[in-house]
Short mmCIF file of N, CA and C in Angstrom, two decimals:
data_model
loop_
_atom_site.label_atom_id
_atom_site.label_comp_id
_atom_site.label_asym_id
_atom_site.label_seq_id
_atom_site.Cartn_x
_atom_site.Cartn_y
_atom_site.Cartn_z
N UNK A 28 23.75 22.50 171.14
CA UNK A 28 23.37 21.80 172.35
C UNK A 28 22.18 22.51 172.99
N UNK A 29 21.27 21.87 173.52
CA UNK A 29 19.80 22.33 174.01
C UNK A 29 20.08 21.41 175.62
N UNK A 30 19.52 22.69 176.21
CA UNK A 30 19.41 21.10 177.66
C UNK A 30 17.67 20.30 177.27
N UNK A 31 16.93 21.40 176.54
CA UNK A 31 16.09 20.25 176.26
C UNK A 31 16.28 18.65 175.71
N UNK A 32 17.32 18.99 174.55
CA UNK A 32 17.27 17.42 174.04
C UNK A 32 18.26 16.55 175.11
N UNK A 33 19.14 16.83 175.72
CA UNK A 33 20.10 16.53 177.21
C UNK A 33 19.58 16.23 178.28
N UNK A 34 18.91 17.45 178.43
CA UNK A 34 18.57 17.03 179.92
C UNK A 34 19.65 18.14 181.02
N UNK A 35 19.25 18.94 182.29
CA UNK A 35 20.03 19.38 182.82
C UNK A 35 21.56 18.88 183.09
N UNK A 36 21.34 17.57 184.01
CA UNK A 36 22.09 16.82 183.97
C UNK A 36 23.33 16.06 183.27
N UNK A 37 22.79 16.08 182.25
CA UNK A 37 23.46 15.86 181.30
C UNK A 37 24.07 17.21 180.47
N UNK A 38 23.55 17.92 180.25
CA UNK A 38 24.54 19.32 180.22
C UNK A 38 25.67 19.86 180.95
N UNK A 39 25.25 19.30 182.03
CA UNK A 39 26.37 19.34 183.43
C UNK A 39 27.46 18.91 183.54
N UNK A 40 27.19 17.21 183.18
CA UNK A 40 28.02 16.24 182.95
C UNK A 40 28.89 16.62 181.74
N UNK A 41 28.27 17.47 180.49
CA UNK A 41 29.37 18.12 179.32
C UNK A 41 30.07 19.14 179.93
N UNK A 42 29.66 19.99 180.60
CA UNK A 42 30.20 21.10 180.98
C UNK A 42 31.41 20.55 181.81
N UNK A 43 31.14 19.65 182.31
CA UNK A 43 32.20 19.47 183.87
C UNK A 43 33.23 18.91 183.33
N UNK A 44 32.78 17.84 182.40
CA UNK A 44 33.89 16.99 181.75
C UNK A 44 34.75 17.86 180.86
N UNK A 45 34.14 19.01 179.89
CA UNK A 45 35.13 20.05 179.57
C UNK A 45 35.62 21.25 180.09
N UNK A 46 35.16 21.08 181.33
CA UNK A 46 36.39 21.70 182.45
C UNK A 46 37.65 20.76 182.73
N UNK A 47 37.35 20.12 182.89
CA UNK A 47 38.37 19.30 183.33
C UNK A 47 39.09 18.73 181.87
N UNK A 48 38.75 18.81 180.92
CA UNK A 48 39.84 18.40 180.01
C UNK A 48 40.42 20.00 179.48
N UNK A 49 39.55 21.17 179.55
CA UNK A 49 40.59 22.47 179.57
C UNK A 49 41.79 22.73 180.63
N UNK A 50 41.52 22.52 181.75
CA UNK A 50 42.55 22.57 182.78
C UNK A 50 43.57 21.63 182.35
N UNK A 51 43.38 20.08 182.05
CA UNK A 51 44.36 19.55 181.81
C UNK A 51 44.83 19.56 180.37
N UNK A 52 44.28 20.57 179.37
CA UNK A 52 45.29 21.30 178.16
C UNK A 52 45.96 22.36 178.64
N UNK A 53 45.53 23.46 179.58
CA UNK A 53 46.13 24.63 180.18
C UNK A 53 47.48 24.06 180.86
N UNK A 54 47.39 23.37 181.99
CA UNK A 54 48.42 22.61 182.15
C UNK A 54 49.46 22.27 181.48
N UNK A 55 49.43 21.04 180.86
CA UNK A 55 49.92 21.27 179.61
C UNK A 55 50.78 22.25 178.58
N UNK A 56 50.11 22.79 178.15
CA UNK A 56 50.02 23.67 177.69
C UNK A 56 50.98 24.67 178.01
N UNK A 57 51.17 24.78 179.58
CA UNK A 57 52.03 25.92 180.12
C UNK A 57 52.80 25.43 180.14
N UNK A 58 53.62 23.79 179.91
CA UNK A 58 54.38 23.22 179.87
C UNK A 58 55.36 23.53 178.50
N UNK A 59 54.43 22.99 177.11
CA UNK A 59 55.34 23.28 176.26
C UNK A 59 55.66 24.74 176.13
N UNK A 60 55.22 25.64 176.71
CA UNK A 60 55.37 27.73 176.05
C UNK A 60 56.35 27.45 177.29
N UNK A 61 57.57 27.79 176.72
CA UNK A 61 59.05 28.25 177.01
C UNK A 61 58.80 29.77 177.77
N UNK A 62 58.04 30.95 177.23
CA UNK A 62 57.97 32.39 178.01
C UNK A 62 57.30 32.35 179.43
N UNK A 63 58.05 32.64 180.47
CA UNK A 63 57.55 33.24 181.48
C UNK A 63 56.25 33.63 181.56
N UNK A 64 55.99 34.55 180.77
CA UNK A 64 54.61 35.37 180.32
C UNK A 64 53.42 34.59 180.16
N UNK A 65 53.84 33.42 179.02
CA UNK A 65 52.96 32.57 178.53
C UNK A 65 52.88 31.44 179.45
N UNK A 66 53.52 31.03 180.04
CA UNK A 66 53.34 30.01 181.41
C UNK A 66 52.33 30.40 182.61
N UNK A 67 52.91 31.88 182.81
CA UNK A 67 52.34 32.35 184.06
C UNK A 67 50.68 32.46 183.22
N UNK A 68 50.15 33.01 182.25
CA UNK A 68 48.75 33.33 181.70
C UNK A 68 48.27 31.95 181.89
N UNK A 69 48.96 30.96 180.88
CA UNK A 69 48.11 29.63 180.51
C UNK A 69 47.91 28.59 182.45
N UNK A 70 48.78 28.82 183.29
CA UNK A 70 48.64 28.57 184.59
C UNK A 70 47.64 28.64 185.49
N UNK A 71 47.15 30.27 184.65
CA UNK A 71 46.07 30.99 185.17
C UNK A 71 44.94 30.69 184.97
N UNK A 72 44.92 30.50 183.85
CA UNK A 72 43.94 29.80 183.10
C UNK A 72 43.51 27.91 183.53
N UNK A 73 44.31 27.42 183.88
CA UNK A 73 43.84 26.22 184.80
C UNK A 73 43.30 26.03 185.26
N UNK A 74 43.94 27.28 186.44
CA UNK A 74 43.58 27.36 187.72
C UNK A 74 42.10 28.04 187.90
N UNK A 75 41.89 28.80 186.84
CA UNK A 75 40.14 28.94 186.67
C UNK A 75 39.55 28.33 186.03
N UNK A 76 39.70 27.46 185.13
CA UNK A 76 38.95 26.32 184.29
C UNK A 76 38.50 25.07 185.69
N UNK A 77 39.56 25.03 186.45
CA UNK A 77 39.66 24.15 187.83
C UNK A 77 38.35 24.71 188.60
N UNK A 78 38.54 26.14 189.18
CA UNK A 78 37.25 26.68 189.94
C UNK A 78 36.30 26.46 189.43
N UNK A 79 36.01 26.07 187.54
CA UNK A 79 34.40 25.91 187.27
C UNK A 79 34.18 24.98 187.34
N UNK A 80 35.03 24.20 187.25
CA UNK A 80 34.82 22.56 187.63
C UNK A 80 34.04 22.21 189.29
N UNK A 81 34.85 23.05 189.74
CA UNK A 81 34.59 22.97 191.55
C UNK A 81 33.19 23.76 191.65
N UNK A 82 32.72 24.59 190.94
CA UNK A 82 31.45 25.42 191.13
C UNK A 82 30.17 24.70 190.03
N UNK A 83 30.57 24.08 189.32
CA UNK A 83 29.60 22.54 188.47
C UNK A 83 29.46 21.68 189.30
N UNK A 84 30.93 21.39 190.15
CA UNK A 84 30.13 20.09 190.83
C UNK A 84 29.37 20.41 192.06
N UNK A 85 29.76 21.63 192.52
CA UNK A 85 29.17 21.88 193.71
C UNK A 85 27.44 22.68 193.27
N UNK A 86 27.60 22.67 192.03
CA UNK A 86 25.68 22.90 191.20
C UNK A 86 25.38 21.55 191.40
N UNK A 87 26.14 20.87 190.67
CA UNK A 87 25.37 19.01 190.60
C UNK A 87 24.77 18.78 191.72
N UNK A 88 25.60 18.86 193.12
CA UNK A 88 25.36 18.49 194.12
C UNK A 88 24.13 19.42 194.99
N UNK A 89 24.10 20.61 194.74
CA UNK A 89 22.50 21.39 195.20
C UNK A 89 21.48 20.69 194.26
N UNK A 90 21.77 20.91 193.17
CA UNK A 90 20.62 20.67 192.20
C UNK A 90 19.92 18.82 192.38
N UNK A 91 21.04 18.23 192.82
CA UNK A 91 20.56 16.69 193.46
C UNK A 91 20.06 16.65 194.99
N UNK A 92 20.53 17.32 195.54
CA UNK A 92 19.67 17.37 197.47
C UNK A 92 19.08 18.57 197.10
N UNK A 93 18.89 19.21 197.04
CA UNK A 93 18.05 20.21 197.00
C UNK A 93 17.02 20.86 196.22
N UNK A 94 17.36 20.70 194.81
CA UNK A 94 17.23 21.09 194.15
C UNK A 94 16.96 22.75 193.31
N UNK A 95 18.13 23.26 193.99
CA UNK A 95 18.58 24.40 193.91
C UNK A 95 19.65 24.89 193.28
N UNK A 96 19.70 26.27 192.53
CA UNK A 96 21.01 26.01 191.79
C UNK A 96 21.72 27.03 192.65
N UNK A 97 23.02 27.62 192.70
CA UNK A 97 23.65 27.59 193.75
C UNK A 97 24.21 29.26 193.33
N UNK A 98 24.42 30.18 194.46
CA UNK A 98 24.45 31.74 193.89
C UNK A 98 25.94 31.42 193.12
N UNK A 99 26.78 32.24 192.53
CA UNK A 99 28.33 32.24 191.65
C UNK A 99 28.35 33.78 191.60
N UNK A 100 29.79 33.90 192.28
CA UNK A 100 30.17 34.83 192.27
C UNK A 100 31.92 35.42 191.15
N UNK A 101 30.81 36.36 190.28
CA UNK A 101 31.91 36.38 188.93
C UNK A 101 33.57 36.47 189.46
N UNK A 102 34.87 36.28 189.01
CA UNK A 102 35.86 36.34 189.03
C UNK A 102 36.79 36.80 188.08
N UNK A 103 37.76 37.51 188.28
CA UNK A 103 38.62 37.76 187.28
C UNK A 103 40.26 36.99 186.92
N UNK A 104 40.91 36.87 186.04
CA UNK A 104 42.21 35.83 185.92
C UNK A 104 43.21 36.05 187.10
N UNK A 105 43.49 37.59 187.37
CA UNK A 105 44.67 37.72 188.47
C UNK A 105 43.82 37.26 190.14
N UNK A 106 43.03 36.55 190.17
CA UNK A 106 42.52 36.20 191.43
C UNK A 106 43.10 34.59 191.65
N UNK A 107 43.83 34.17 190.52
CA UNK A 107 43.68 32.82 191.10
C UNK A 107 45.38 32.83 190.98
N UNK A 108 46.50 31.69 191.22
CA UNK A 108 47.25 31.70 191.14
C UNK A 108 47.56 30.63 189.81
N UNK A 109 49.01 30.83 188.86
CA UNK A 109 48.60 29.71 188.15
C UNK A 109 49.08 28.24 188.64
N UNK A 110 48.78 27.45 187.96
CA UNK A 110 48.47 25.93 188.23
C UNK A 110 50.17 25.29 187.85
N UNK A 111 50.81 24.53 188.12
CA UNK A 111 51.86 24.26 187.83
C UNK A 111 51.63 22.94 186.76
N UNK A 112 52.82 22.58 185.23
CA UNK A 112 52.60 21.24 185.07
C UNK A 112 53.25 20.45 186.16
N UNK A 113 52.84 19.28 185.51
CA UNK A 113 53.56 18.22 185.91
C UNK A 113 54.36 17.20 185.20
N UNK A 114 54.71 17.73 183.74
CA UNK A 114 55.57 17.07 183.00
C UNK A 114 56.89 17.83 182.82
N UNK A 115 57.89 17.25 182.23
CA UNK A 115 58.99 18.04 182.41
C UNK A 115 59.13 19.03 181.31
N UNK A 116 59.66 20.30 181.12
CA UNK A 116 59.50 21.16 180.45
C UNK A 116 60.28 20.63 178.89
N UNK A 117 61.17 19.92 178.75
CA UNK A 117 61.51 19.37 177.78
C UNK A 117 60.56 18.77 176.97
N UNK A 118 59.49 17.87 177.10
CA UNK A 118 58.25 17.16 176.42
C UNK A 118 57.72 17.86 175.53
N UNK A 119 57.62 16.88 174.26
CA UNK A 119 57.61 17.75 172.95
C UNK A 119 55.97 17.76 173.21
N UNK A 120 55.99 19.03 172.27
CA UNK A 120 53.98 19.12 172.43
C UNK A 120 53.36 18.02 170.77
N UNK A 121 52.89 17.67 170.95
CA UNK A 121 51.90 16.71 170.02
C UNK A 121 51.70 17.68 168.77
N UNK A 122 51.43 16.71 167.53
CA UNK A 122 51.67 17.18 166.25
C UNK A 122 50.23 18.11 165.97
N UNK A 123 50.24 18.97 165.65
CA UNK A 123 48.95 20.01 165.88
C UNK A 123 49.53 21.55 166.74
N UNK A 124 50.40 21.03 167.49
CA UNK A 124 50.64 22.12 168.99
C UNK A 124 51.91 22.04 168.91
N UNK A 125 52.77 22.29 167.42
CA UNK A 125 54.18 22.81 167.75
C UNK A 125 54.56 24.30 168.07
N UNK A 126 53.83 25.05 168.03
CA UNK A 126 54.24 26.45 168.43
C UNK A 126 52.75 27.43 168.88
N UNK A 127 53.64 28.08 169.84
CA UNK A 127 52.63 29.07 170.55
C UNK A 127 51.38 29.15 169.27
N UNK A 128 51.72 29.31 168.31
CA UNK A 128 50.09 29.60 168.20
C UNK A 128 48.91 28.82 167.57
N UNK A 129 49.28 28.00 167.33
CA UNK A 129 48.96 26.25 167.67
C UNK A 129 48.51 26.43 168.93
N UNK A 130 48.57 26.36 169.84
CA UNK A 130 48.27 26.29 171.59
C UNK A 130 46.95 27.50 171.58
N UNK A 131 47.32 28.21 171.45
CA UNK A 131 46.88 29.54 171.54
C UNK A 131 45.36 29.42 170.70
N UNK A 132 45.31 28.58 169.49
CA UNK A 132 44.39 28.62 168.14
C UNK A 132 43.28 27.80 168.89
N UNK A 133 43.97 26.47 169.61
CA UNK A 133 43.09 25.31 170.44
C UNK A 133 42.26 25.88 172.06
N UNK A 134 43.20 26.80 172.40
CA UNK A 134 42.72 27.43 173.61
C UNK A 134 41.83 28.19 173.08
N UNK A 135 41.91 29.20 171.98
CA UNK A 135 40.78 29.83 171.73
C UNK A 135 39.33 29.63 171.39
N UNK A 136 39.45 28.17 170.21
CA UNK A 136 38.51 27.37 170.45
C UNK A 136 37.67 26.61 171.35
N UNK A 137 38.55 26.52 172.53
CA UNK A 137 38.02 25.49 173.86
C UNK A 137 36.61 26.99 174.06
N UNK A 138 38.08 28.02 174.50
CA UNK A 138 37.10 29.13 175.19
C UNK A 138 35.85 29.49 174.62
N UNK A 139 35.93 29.58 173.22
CA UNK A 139 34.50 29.72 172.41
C UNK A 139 33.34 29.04 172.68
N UNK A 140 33.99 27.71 172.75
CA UNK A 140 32.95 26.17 172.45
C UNK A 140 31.91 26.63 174.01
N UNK A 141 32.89 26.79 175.26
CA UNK A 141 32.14 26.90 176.55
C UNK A 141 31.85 28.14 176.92
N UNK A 142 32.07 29.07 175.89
CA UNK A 142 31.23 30.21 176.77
C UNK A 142 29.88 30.10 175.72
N UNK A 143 29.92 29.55 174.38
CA UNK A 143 28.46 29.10 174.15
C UNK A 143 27.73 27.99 174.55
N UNK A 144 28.45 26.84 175.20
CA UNK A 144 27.71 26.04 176.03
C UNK A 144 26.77 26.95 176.96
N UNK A 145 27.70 27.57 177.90
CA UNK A 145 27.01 28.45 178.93
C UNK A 145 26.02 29.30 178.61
N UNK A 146 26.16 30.19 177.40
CA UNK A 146 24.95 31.01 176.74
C UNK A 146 24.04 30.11 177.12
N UNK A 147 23.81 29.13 176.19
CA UNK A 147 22.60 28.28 175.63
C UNK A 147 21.78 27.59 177.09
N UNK A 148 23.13 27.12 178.27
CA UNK A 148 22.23 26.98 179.50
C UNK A 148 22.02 28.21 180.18
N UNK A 149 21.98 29.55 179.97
CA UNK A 149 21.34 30.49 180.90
C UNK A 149 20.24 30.20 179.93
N UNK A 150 20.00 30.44 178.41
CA UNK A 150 18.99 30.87 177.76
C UNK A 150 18.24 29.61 178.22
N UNK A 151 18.34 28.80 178.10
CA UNK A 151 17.22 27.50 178.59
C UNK A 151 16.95 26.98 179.77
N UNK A 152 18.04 27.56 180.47
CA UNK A 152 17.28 27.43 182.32
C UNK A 152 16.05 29.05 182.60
N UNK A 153 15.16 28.07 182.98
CA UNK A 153 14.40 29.04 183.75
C UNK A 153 14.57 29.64 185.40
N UNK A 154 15.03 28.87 186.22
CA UNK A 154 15.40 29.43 187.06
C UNK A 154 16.42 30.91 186.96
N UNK A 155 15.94 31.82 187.72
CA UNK A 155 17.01 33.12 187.89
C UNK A 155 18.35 32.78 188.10
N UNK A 156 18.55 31.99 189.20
CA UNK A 156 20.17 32.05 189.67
C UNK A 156 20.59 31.27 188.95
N UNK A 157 20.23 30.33 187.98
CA UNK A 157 20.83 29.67 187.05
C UNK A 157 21.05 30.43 186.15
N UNK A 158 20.34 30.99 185.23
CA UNK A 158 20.05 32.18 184.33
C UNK A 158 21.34 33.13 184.51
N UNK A 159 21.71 33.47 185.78
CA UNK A 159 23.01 34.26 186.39
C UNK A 159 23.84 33.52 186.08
N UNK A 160 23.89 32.41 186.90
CA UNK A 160 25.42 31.11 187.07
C UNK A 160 25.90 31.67 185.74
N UNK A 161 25.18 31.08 184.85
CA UNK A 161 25.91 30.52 183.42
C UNK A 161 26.18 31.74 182.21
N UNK A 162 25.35 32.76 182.58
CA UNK A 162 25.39 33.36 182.24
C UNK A 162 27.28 34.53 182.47
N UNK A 163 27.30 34.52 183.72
CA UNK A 163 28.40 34.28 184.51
C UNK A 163 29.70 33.87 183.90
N UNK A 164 29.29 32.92 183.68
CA UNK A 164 30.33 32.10 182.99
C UNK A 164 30.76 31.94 182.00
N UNK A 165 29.52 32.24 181.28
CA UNK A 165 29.76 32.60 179.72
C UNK A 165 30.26 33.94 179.59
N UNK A 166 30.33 34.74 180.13
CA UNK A 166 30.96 36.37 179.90
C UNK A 166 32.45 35.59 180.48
N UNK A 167 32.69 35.29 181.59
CA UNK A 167 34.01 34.05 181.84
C UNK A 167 34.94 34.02 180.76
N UNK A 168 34.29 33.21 180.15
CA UNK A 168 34.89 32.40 179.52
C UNK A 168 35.05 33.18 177.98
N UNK A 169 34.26 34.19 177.66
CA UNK A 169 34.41 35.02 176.60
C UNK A 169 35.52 36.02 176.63
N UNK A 170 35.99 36.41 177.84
CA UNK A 170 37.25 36.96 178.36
C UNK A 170 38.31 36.51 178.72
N UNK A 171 38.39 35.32 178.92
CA UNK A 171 39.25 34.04 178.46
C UNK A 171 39.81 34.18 176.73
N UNK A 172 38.18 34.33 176.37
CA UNK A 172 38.96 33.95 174.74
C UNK A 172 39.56 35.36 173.99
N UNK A 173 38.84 36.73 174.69
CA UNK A 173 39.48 38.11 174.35
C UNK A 173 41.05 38.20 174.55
N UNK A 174 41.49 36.94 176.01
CA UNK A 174 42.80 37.62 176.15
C UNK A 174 43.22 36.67 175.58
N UNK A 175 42.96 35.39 175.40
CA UNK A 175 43.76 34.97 174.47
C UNK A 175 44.22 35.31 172.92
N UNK A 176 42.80 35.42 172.12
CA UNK A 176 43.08 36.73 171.55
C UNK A 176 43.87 37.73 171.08
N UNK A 177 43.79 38.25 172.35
CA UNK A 177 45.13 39.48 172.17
C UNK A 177 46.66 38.85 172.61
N UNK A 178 46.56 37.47 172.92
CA UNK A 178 47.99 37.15 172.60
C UNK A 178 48.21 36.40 171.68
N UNK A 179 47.55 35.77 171.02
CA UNK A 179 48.21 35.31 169.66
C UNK A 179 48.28 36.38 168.79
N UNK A 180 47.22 37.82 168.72
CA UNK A 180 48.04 38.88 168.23
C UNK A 180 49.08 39.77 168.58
N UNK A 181 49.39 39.60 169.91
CA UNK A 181 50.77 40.08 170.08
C UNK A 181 52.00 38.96 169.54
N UNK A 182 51.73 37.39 169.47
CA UNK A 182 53.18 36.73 169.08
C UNK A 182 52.89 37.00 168.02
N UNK A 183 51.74 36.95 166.88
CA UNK A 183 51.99 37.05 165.37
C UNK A 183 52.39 38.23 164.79
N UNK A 184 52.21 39.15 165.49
CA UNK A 184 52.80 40.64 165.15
C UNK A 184 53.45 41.35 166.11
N UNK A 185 54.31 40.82 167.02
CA UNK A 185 55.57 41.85 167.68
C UNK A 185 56.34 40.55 167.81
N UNK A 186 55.48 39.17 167.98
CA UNK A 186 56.78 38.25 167.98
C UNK A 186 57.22 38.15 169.99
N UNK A 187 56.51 38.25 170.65
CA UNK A 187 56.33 38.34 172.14
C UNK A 187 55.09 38.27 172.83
N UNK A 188 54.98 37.44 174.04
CA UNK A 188 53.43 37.45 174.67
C UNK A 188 52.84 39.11 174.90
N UNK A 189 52.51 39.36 175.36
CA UNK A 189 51.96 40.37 175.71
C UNK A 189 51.55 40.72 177.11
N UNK A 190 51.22 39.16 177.73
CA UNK A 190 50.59 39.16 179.20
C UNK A 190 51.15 39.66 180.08
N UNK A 191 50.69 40.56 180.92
CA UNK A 191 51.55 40.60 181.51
C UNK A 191 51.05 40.06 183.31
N UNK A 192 50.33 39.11 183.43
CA UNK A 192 49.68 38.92 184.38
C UNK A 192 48.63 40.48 185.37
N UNK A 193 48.58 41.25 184.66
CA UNK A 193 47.82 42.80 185.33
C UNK A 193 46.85 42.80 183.87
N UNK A 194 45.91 41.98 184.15
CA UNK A 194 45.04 42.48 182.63
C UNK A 194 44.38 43.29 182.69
N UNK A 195 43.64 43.08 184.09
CA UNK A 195 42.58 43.99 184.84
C UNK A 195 40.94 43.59 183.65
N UNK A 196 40.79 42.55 183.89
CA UNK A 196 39.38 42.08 183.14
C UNK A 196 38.31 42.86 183.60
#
């Protein structure tokens, strides 16, 4: 992805729309994982996939009146609280996502896909504070995919999450 061949805008419009379909796999997600551990992480994880959503649209919206991109201030996972589902914990997870690491394999991928979205818009925005934003975000979201990461290697080899909500990113 180039925002040249896109267009800012339209980079935006990818980015935002896969915020919002990560939050509503995290969701999810924390639904089918039965562990405490793994509920409370993937919750967490929503609930910051949610804030980039809220800090994209609130870029869309400078970058359309103003045309300014907007300062972002980095964050870490234990700052947010996690996100609750809204399906009942019984609901089988879809054929692909029968076990933690299935979940875990798709989350890791999401996290990959958007912290190189984000690379590619710092590297092709010229503006500075854009250059930051995304840049921002892409270290984000690369620590997203470290801790996930380190929990599908803690269930595949001790057989337990690992999280313990104190990651200290």
């Amino acid at each position: 992805m180039t925002i040249k061949s896109f267009g800012i805008e339209e980079a935006l419009d990818i980015a935002i729309e896969a915020e919002l379909k990560a939050q509503a796999f995290y969701v999810q997600a924390a639904v089918w994982v039965q562990d405490p551990h793994g509920r409370d992480l993937l919750g967490r994880l929503a609930a910051f996939e949610q804030h980039h959503y809220q800090k994209l649209t609130e870029l869309v919206r400078s970058l359309q009146a103003e045309g300014q991109f907007i300062a972002y201030q980095p964050h870490t996972i234990d700052q947010f609280a996690p996100l609750a589902g809204g399906a009942l914990p019984e609901e089988k997870a879809p054929a692909g996502m029968e076990n933690e690491a299935d979940i875990l394999g798709q989350a890791i991928q999401m996290e990959k896909v958007a912290g190189e979205r984000y690379r590619v818009l710092g590297d092709e925005t010229a503006d500075p504070a854009g250059q930051t934003m995304f840049r921002q975000l892409a270290n984000e979201e690369q620590i997203h995919q470290r801790i996930l990461e380190d929990e599908f290697f803690s269930l595949s080899n001790r057989g337990v999450w690992g999280w313990s909500g104190l990651y200290g990113e």
